[in-house]
């Protein structure tokens, strides 16, 4: 795990107990945590992130048993999911119990809970002795942080402690499944795939309505400063069209988000590869880092290939599509469906 400093975790846990805010690594992205049961702390989290307070937070606990006091109902399906995937990158939405302040759920009567699979996060939660409310530790609207350096870029001076546990392993946020109603509903795709979930709870639904149930999904999200456009369709045609589009823009103003397989085919622009298309885990791991690198280079336009698939690639695509805010160009011809 690298630079795990035990004293830092102790120090951070003390800060949480005293009502402070701490950033810490999880297996997905870095979180910005505080005592979930203290409304004043929850206010401070929203403020530090610049996040709208109707967008609820995830409560992180160290063992599934610690979820029981936070919820009013623990359905059998949720219990099975916890057993199958916790600790791990799955967030479960359940009916909230009275101990959970409405502030932390954005006024909702449901609460999102997760047991992260990272030794630093788990030690921190155990030592703090309270559920830790933690959104991703980025400024609202920016790409989620996958290193302590990213957290510093966004939140330095606004929070009390940053625990540096090195780069995270997964690189995109947890899968969210809503188990608060009869039909299990996937609110956000992630590392735990739909078919893995269905292996445990049977049929699931994807919430694709215009008014998403995970309120965070309605905001422009995960976004770099440059304007992102995605081209979808046959690979050769996408490369040709992106090349054409780059030529129409001033030198050095365009970044191209490519793959190992295609990066050699771009004639100009700042070309960054997310990794090999065959290695979706690598693509997930580099996504937010690459978007931040474009920002550092002052890139104004980002032109991206699409990386769709049923698995993790689909979760990467979900994040890119949010960042593109509707700028998706679907090309005619043999569009592949994953
Ligand atoms: O991997 C992750 O989940 C990371 C790490 C730090 O655990 N956390 C994270 O938190 O991504 P955040 O706040 O950036 O995203 C939480 C998402 C938001 O889209 C929010 O709307 C949704 O979870 N959410 C939280 N509580 C909910 C609830 N009661 N019902 C529906 N959606 C909820
Ligand atoms: Mg976030």
PDB file of C-alpha atoms in Angstrom, residues 5-26 29-36 40-46 48-49 57-58 60 116 120-138 145 147-148 151-152 154-165:
ATOM      1  CA  UNK A   5       1.582   6.415   8.103  1.00  0.00           C
ATOM      2  CA  UNK A   6      -0.083   5.111  11.209  1.00  0.00           C
ATOM      3  CA  UNK A   7       0.292   8.365  13.154  1.00  0.00           C
ATOM      4  CA  UNK A   8      -1.407  10.297  10.371  1.00  0.00           C
ATOM      5  CA  UNK A   9      -4.439   8.051  10.669  1.00  0.00           C
ATOM      6  CA  UNK A  10      -4.513   8.482  14.447  1.00  0.00           C
ATOM      7  CA  UNK A  11      -4.233  12.234  14.054  1.00  0.00           C
ATOM      8  CA  UNK A  12      -7.019  12.229  11.456  1.00  0.00           C
ATOM      9  CA  UNK A  13      -9.283  10.113  13.673  1.00  0.00           C
ATOM     10  CA  UNK A  14      -8.770  12.597  16.529  1.00  0.00           C
ATOM     11  CA  UNK A  15      -9.701  15.408  14.173  1.00  0.00           C
ATOM     12  CA  UNK A  16     -12.922  13.583  13.215  1.00  0.00           C
ATOM     13  CA  UNK A  17     -13.787  13.076  16.895  1.00  0.00           C
ATOM     14  CA  UNK A  18     -13.269  16.788  17.499  1.00  0.00           C
ATOM     15  CA  UNK A  19     -15.562  17.758  14.617  1.00  0.00           C
ATOM     16  CA  UNK A  20     -12.882  18.343  11.993  1.00  0.00           C
ATOM     17  CA  UNK A  21     -12.692  17.449   8.292  1.00  0.00           C
ATOM     18  CA  UNK A  22     -10.171  14.947   6.948  1.00  0.00           C
ATOM     19  CA  UNK A  23      -9.326  13.629   3.495  1.00  0.00           C
ATOM     20  CA  UNK A  24      -8.417   9.951   3.258  1.00  0.00           C
ATOM     21  CA  UNK A  25      -7.899   7.296   0.594  1.00  0.00           C
ATOM     22  CA  UNK A  26     -10.462   4.609  -0.181  1.00  0.00           C
ATOM     23  CA  UNK A  29     -11.276   7.721  -4.856  1.00  0.00           C
ATOM     24  CA  UNK A  30     -10.208   9.954  -1.949  1.00  0.00           C
ATOM     25  CA  UNK A  31     -13.000  10.939   0.426  1.00  0.00           C
ATOM     26  CA  UNK A  32     -13.570  14.125   2.428  1.00  0.00           C
ATOM     27  CA  UNK A  33     -14.803  12.859   5.764  1.00  0.00           C
ATOM     28  CA  UNK A  34     -16.329  14.040   8.995  1.00  0.00           C
ATOM     29  CA  UNK A  35     -18.643  12.827  11.767  1.00  0.00           C
ATOM     30  CA  UNK A  36     -21.866  11.888   9.980  1.00  0.00           C
ATOM     31  CA  UNK A  40     -22.601  21.117  12.012  1.00  0.00           C
ATOM     32  CA  UNK A  41     -19.848  18.914  10.622  1.00  0.00           C
ATOM     33  CA  UNK A  42     -22.069  17.943   7.693  1.00  0.00           C
ATOM     34  CA  UNK A  43     -22.597  21.667   6.953  1.00  0.00           C
ATOM     35  CA  UNK A  44     -18.836  22.124   6.930  1.00  0.00           C
ATOM     36  CA  UNK A  45     -18.386  19.290   4.418  1.00  0.00           C
ATOM     37  CA  UNK A  46     -20.850  20.900   1.983  1.00  0.00           C
ATOM     38  CA  UNK A  48     -15.577  22.911   1.934  1.00  0.00           C
ATOM     39  CA  UNK A  49     -16.632  21.196  -1.314  1.00  0.00           C
ATOM     40  CA  UNK A  57     -23.490  12.101   1.376  1.00  0.00           C
ATOM     41  CA  UNK A  58     -22.385   8.466   1.726  1.00  0.00           C
ATOM     42  CA  UNK A  60     -18.791   5.021   5.647  1.00  0.00           C
ATOM     43  CA  UNK A 116     -14.694   0.796   1.962  1.00  0.00           C
ATOM     44  CA  UNK A 120      -6.386   3.519   5.933  1.00  0.00           C
ATOM     45  CA  UNK A 121     -10.101   4.200   5.572  1.00  0.00           C
ATOM     46  CA  UNK A 122     -11.047   1.261   7.789  1.00  0.00           C
ATOM     47  CA  UNK A 123      -8.574   2.212  10.523  1.00  0.00           C
ATOM     48  CA  UNK A 124      -9.691   5.808  10.398  1.00  0.00           C
ATOM     49  CA  UNK A 125     -13.369   4.885  10.793  1.00  0.00           C
ATOM     50  CA  UNK A 126     -12.629   2.425  13.616  1.00  0.00           C
ATOM     51  CA  UNK A 127     -10.478   4.900  15.527  1.00  0.00           C
ATOM     52  CA  UNK A 128     -12.946   7.750  15.005  1.00  0.00           C
ATOM     53  CA  UNK A 129     -15.684   5.517  16.429  1.00  0.00           C
ATOM     54  CA  UNK A 130     -18.457   7.171  14.393  1.00  0.00           C
ATOM     55  CA  UNK A 131     -19.862   6.721  10.892  1.00  0.00           C
ATOM     56  CA  UNK A 132     -17.840   8.940   8.559  1.00  0.00           C
ATOM     57  CA  UNK A 133     -19.801  10.957   6.007  1.00  0.00           C
ATOM     58  CA  UNK A 134     -17.594  11.323   2.958  1.00  0.00           C
ATOM     59  CA  UNK A 135     -18.194  12.639  -0.522  1.00  0.00           C
ATOM     60  CA  UNK A 136     -15.302  12.502  -2.960  1.00  0.00           C
ATOM     61  CA  UNK A 137     -12.605  14.969  -1.819  1.00  0.00           C
ATOM     62  CA  UNK A 138     -12.770  17.280  -4.830  1.00  0.00           C
ATOM     63  CA  UNK A 145      -9.235  12.886  -6.651  1.00  0.00           C
ATOM     64  CA  UNK A 147      -4.112  10.971  -5.239  1.00  0.00           C
ATOM     65  CA  UNK A 148      -3.493  13.118  -2.155  1.00  0.00           C
ATOM     66  CA  UNK A 151      -7.023  16.657  -2.922  1.00  0.00           C
ATOM     67  CA  UNK A 152      -4.476  19.335  -2.124  1.00  0.00           C
ATOM     68  CA  UNK A 154      -8.787  21.420  -4.606  1.00  0.00           C
ATOM     69  CA  UNK A 155      -9.094  21.629  -0.819  1.00  0.00           C
ATOM     70  CA  UNK A 156      -5.780  22.784   0.689  1.00  0.00           C
ATOM     71  CA  UNK A 157      -6.519  25.191   3.533  1.00  0.00           C
ATOM     72  CA  UNK A 158     -10.215  24.239   3.663  1.00  0.00           C
ATOM     73  CA  UNK A 159      -9.822  20.986   5.629  1.00  0.00           C
ATOM     74  CA  UNK A 160      -7.843  19.904   8.702  1.00  0.00           C
ATOM     75  CA  UNK A 161      -5.902  16.820   7.585  1.00  0.00           C
ATOM     76  CA  UNK A 162      -5.000  15.004   4.372  1.00  0.00           C
ATOM     77  CA  UNK A 163      -3.887  11.400   4.904  1.00  0.00           C
ATOM     78  CA  UNK A 164      -1.669  10.386   1.989  1.00  0.00           C
ATOM     79  CA  UNK A 165      -2.147   6.694   1.222  1.00  0.00           C
TER      80      UNK A 165
END
